[in-house]
Amino acid sequence: MSGVRDVVSAHISPTTPRSPHGTGVEIRPPRSPADDRPWSADPYSHALRTGQGPLFLRRADGWLLPLDVERWCADADAADREVLRRCEGAVLDVGCGPGRLVAALGRQGRRVLGIDVSEAAVARTLRLGGPALHRSVFDPLPGEGRWGTALLVDGNLGIGGDPASLLDRMAQLLAPGGLLIAETVPDLDLDERVQVHVTDARGATTGPPFPWARLGTPALLRHAERAGWCAVDRWTAGGRSFVALRGRGRQPTSEASRRYSPL
C-alpha cells in the first residue's frame, strides 16, 4: 500500500495531478465521457456550491428522483460513520460529491482519495481538506489494483447505467480480496436502467440525457455473484441500505491500468 499512501498524502490538484514518485511526469487529466457532462454543469454545480437543493434526476416520462444535496453537503452522519467504520486500508470514494466522507476519513488519519466528474464537487472536497481528483471511475486512476476499500454510496451504484461494467471496473481498482461498500435502494428488489437528466425545481437541465441505474440489495447481490464477488455483509442505517462485497483476487487487466498506475 506504500504507493497508495504516496498518492493520497500528496497535494492533489483537480486539474494537473502529478506523479507521486517525484519523476516530474504529469498524469494527464483525462477527458470525461460525454455522459458525465451533466454532473459538471448547472444546475448540479450550482447546488453543490450553495449546499442546497432541490435537485432531481428526471426520467423521460417525467418521474423525479430527489437528490439529497443538503445531506451530501453536511458532515458525515451516523449512517455514514457506520460505513467508514467498516473501511479497510486505503479508501477510494467513487463519486465523492462534495467530499464529506473523504474529509471524515482524513480527520481519522486514514489514507483516502475522492474522485468525481464534477469540478464543483472536487473543489468543495479540496476546500474541506480532502484529496480529490477530477476523474471518471472509468478513466485511468492512481493506485489501480491497490485500494483496500472502494465506496459507491449516495446512489453511485448507478454510474454508467451498467452495473456489470461498474462492478468489473471496481474489481480492477481494488487490491486482491479488497472490499467494496455499495449503497442500494432500500426495501425494494429494483433493477432499473434509465435515461435521466439532472434538473432543479424550475426544470432547468443541461445537455442530453445520460444512462443511470438503480438497484435494490437483491439485484446487486445477483449481479455481484455473476461477476465473481462474495457478499460479506448487508445492513441498514438511517433509512439507508448497504452491501459489502469482497473481491476474489482479480487484478487490473487493461493496458490503461498498466500504463497509468503509479505503483
Coordinates of C-alpha atoms in Angstrom, one line a residue:
M1 CA 0.0 0.0 0.0
S2 CA 3.0 2.3 0.1
G3 CA 2.3 3.6 -3.5
V4 CA -1.3 4.4 -2.5
R5 CA 0.0 6.2 0.6
D6 CA 2.2 8.4 -1.6
V7 CA -0.7 9.2 -3.9
V8 CA -3.2 10.3 -1.2
S9 CA -0.7 12.1 1.0
A10 CA 0.5 14.4 -1.7
H11 CA -1.3 17.7 -2.5
I12 CA -3.6 16.9 -5.5
S13 CA -4.7 19.5 -7.9
P14 CA -8.1 18.8 -9.6
T15 CA -6.6 19.9 -12.9
T16 CA -2.9 18.9 -13.1
P17 CA -2.2 16.0 -10.8
R18 CA 1.5 14.9 -10.8
S19 CA 3.2 11.6 -10.4
P20 CA 3.5 10.8 -6.7
H21 CA 7.1 9.5 -7.2
G22 CA 8.6 12.8 -8.0
T23 CA 9.5 11.9 -11.5
G24 CA 8.1 15.1 -12.9
V25 CA 5.9 13.1 -15.2
E26 CA 2.4 14.7 -15.4
I27 CA -0.6 12.4 -15.1
R28 CA -2.8 13.9 -17.8
P29 CA -6.2 14.9 -16.7
P30 CA -8.4 12.5 -18.7
R31 CA -11.4 13.6 -20.8
S32 CA -14.7 12.9 -19.1
P33 CA -17.1 10.9 -21.2
A34 CA -20.0 12.8 -22.7
D35 CA -22.4 11.1 -20.3
D36 CA -20.5 12.7 -17.4
R37 CA -21.1 16.3 -18.6
P38 CA -24.4 16.8 -16.8
W39 CA -22.6 16.4 -13.5
S40 CA -20.1 19.1 -14.4
A41 CA -22.6 21.8 -15.2
D42 CA -25.5 23.7 -13.7
P43 CA -27.9 23.0 -12.0
Y44 CA -25.8 20.3 -10.3
S45 CA -22.7 22.5 -9.8
H46 CA -24.9 25.4 -8.5
A47 CA -26.5 23.1 -5.9
L48 CA -23.1 21.9 -4.7
R49 CA -21.7 25.4 -4.5
T50 CA -24.7 26.6 -2.4
G51 CA -25.1 23.3 -0.5
Q52 CA -28.9 23.4 -1.2
G53 CA -31.4 21.8 -3.4
P54 CA -33.9 20.9 -4.6
L55 CA -32.3 18.8 -7.2
F56 CA -33.6 15.7 -9.1
L57 CA -32.9 13.0 -11.6
R58 CA -35.7 13.2 -14.1
R59 CA -36.7 10.3 -16.4
A60 CA -38.1 10.9 -19.9
D61 CA -41.6 10.1 -18.5
G62 CA -41.3 13.0 -16.0
W63 CA -40.7 10.8 -12.9
L64 CA -38.4 12.6 -10.5
L65 CA -35.9 11.1 -8.1
P66 CA -35.0 13.6 -5.3
L67 CA -31.2 14.0 -4.7
D68 CA -30.3 14.7 -1.1
V69 CA -28.0 17.7 -1.7
E70 CA -28.2 19.0 1.9
R71 CA -27.1 15.7 3.4
W72 CA -24.3 15.3 0.9
C73 CA -23.0 18.8 1.8
A74 CA -23.3 18.3 5.6
D75 CA -20.9 16.4 7.9
A76 CA -20.9 12.6 7.8
D77 CA -23.9 11.3 9.8
A78 CA -24.4 8.2 11.8
A79 CA -25.1 6.0 8.8
D80 CA -22.0 7.4 7.0
R81 CA -19.9 6.7 10.1
E82 CA -21.0 3.1 10.1
V83 CA -19.8 2.8 6.5
L84 CA -16.5 4.4 7.4
R85 CA -16.0 2.1 10.4
R86 CA -16.0 -0.9 8.1
C87 CA -13.4 0.5 5.6
E88 CA -10.1 -1.3 5.3
G89 CA -6.8 0.1 4.2
A90 CA -6.6 3.0 1.7
V91 CA -10.1 4.1 0.6
L92 CA -11.2 5.3 -2.8
D93 CA -14.5 7.2 -2.7
V94 CA -16.0 6.9 -6.2
G95 CA -18.3 9.8 -7.0
C96 CA -17.2 11.6 -3.8
G97 CA -19.5 14.6 -4.4
P98 CA -18.8 17.5 -2.0
G99 CA -16.5 15.3 0.0
R100 CA -18.0 14.7 3.4
L101 CA -16.8 11.1 3.5
V102 CA -13.3 11.9 2.2
A103 CA -13.0 14.7 4.8
A104 CA -14.2 12.4 7.6
L105 CA -11.7 9.7 6.7
G106 CA -9.0 12.3 6.5
R107 CA -9.8 13.5 10.0
Q108 CA -9.4 9.9 11.2
G109 CA -5.9 9.8 9.7
R110 CA -7.0 7.3 7.0
R111 CA -5.5 7.2 3.6
V112 CA -8.3 8.3 1.2
L113 CA -8.9 9.7 -2.3
G114 CA -12.1 11.0 -3.7
I115 CA -12.8 11.1 -7.5
D116 CA -15.7 12.9 -9.2
V117 CA -16.6 14.1 -12.7
S118 CA -17.9 17.4 -11.2
E119 CA -15.4 20.2 -10.9
A120 CA -17.6 21.8 -8.3
A121 CA -17.6 18.6 -6.2
V122 CA -13.8 18.3 -6.4
A123 CA -13.3 21.9 -5.5
R124 CA -15.6 21.6 -2.4
T125 CA -13.8 18.4 -1.3
L126 CA -10.4 20.2 -1.6
R127 CA -11.7 23.1 0.4
L128 CA -12.6 20.6 3.2
G129 CA -9.0 19.5 3.2
G130 CA -9.7 16.1 1.4
P131 CA -7.6 14.9 -1.5
A132 CA -9.7 14.6 -4.7
L133 CA -9.3 14.3 -8.5
H134 CA -11.5 15.4 -11.3
R135 CA -11.9 11.9 -12.9
S136 CA -14.5 9.4 -14.0
V137 CA -14.2 6.0 -12.5
F138 CA -13.6 4.7 -16.0
D139 CA -10.6 6.9 -16.5
P140 CA -7.0 5.8 -15.6
L141 CA -6.6 6.3 -11.8
P142 CA -3.8 6.3 -9.3
G143 CA -3.2 3.1 -7.4
E144 CA -5.2 0.8 -9.6
G145 CA -5.2 -2.7 -8.2
R146 CA -4.0 -1.5 -4.7
W147 CA -7.0 0.1 -3.0
G148 CA -8.2 -1.6 0.2
T149 CA -11.7 -0.3 0.0
A150 CA -13.9 1.4 -2.6
L151 CA -17.1 3.2 -1.9
L152 CA -20.2 3.6 -4.1
V153 CA -22.6 5.5 -1.9
D154 CA -25.3 8.2 -2.4
G155 CA -26.6 6.4 -5.5
N156 CA -23.3 6.0 -7.2
L157 CA -24.0 2.3 -7.9
G158 CA -25.9 3.8 -10.8
I159 CA -22.9 5.3 -12.5
G160 CA -22.8 4.5 -16.3
G161 CA -26.2 2.7 -16.2
D162 CA -24.5 -0.7 -16.4
P163 CA -23.9 -2.4 -13.0
A164 CA -22.0 -5.3 -14.5
S165 CA -19.4 -3.0 -16.1
L166 CA -19.1 -0.9 -13.0
L167 CA -18.5 -4.0 -10.8
D168 CA -15.9 -5.1 -13.2
R169 CA -14.1 -1.7 -13.0
M170 CA -14.3 -1.8 -9.2
A171 CA -12.6 -5.2 -9.3
Q172 CA -9.7 -3.7 -11.3
L173 CA -9.3 -0.8 -8.8
L174 CA -9.3 -2.9 -5.6
A175 CA -6.4 -5.0 -4.3
P176 CA -7.0 -8.8 -4.4
G177 CA -9.6 -9.5 -1.8
G178 CA -10.4 -5.8 -1.4
L179 CA -13.7 -4.5 0.0
L180 CA -16.5 -2.7 -2.0
I181 CA -19.2 -1.0 0.0
A182 CA -22.2 0.0 -2.1
E183 CA -25.4 1.8 -1.1
T184 CA -28.6 0.3 -2.6
V185 CA -32.2 1.4 -2.9
P186 CA -33.8 0.4 0.4
D187 CA -36.7 -2.1 0.7
L188 CA -37.0 -2.8 -3.0
D189 CA -35.9 -5.6 -5.3
L190 CA -35.3 -3.0 -8.0
D191 CA -33.1 -3.4 -11.1
E192 CA -33.7 -0.4 -13.3
R193 CA -31.7 1.2 -16.2
V194 CA -33.0 4.6 -17.3
Q195 CA -32.0 7.7 -19.2
V196 CA -32.2 10.7 -16.9
H197 CA -31.4 14.4 -16.7
V198 CA -30.2 16.4 -13.7
T199 CA -32.8 19.1 -13.1
D200 CA -33.8 21.6 -10.5
A201 CA -37.2 22.8 -9.2
R202 CA -37.6 25.0 -12.2
G203 CA -37.0 22.1 -14.6
A204 CA -33.6 23.5 -15.8
T205 CA -31.4 20.9 -17.4
T206 CA -28.0 20.8 -19.2
G207 CA -27.0 18.6 -22.1
P208 CA -28.5 15.3 -23.3
P209 CA -29.9 12.6 -21.1
F210 CA -27.4 10.1 -19.7
P211 CA -27.7 6.4 -18.5
W212 CA -28.3 5.6 -14.9
A213 CA -29.1 2.5 -12.8
R214 CA -31.0 1.9 -9.6
L215 CA -30.5 -1.4 -7.7
G216 CA -32.0 -2.8 -4.6
T217 CA -30.0 -5.2 -2.5
P218 CA -31.3 -8.4 -4.0
A219 CA -30.5 -7.2 -7.5
L220 CA -27.0 -6.1 -6.5
L221 CA -26.3 -9.5 -5.0
R222 CA -27.4 -11.2 -8.2
H223 CA -25.1 -9.0 -10.3
A224 CA -22.2 -9.5 -7.8
E225 CA -22.5 -13.3 -7.8
R226 CA -22.4 -13.4 -11.6
A227 CA -19.3 -11.1 -11.5
G228 CA -17.4 -13.2 -9.0
W229 CA -17.8 -11.1 -5.9
C230 CA -18.5 -12.6 -2.5
A231 CA -21.2 -10.8 -0.3
V232 CA -19.8 -10.4 3.2
D233 CA -22.4 -8.2 4.9
R234 CA -25.6 -6.2 4.4
W235 CA -27.2 -3.7 6.8
T236 CA -29.5 -0.7 7.1
A237 CA -28.8 2.6 8.9
G238 CA -30.7 5.8 9.0
G239 CA -33.2 4.5 6.4
R240 CA -30.4 3.6 4.0
S241 CA -29.3 0.2 2.8
F242 CA -25.8 -1.0 2.2
V243 CA -24.0 -4.1 1.0
A244 CA -20.3 -5.1 1.5
L245 CA -18.7 -7.2 -1.2
R246 CA -15.3 -8.7 -1.3
G247 CA -13.3 -9.4 -4.4
R248 CA -11.8 -12.7 -5.3
G249 CA -8.3 -11.8 -6.2
R250 CA -8.8 -10.3 -9.7
Q251 CA -6.1 -7.9 -10.9
P252 CA -6.3 -5.0 -13.3
T253 CA -6.0 -6.2 -16.9
S254 CA -6.4 -3.1 -19.1
E255 CA -3.5 -1.6 -21.0
A256 CA -4.5 1.8 -19.5
S257 CA -4.3 0.4 -16.0
R258 CA -0.7 -0.8 -16.6
R259 CA 0.4 2.4 -18.3
Y260 CA -1.0 4.9 -15.8
S261 CA -0.7 3.1 -12.5
P262 CA 1.8 5.0 -10.3
L263 CA 2.7 1.9 -8.3

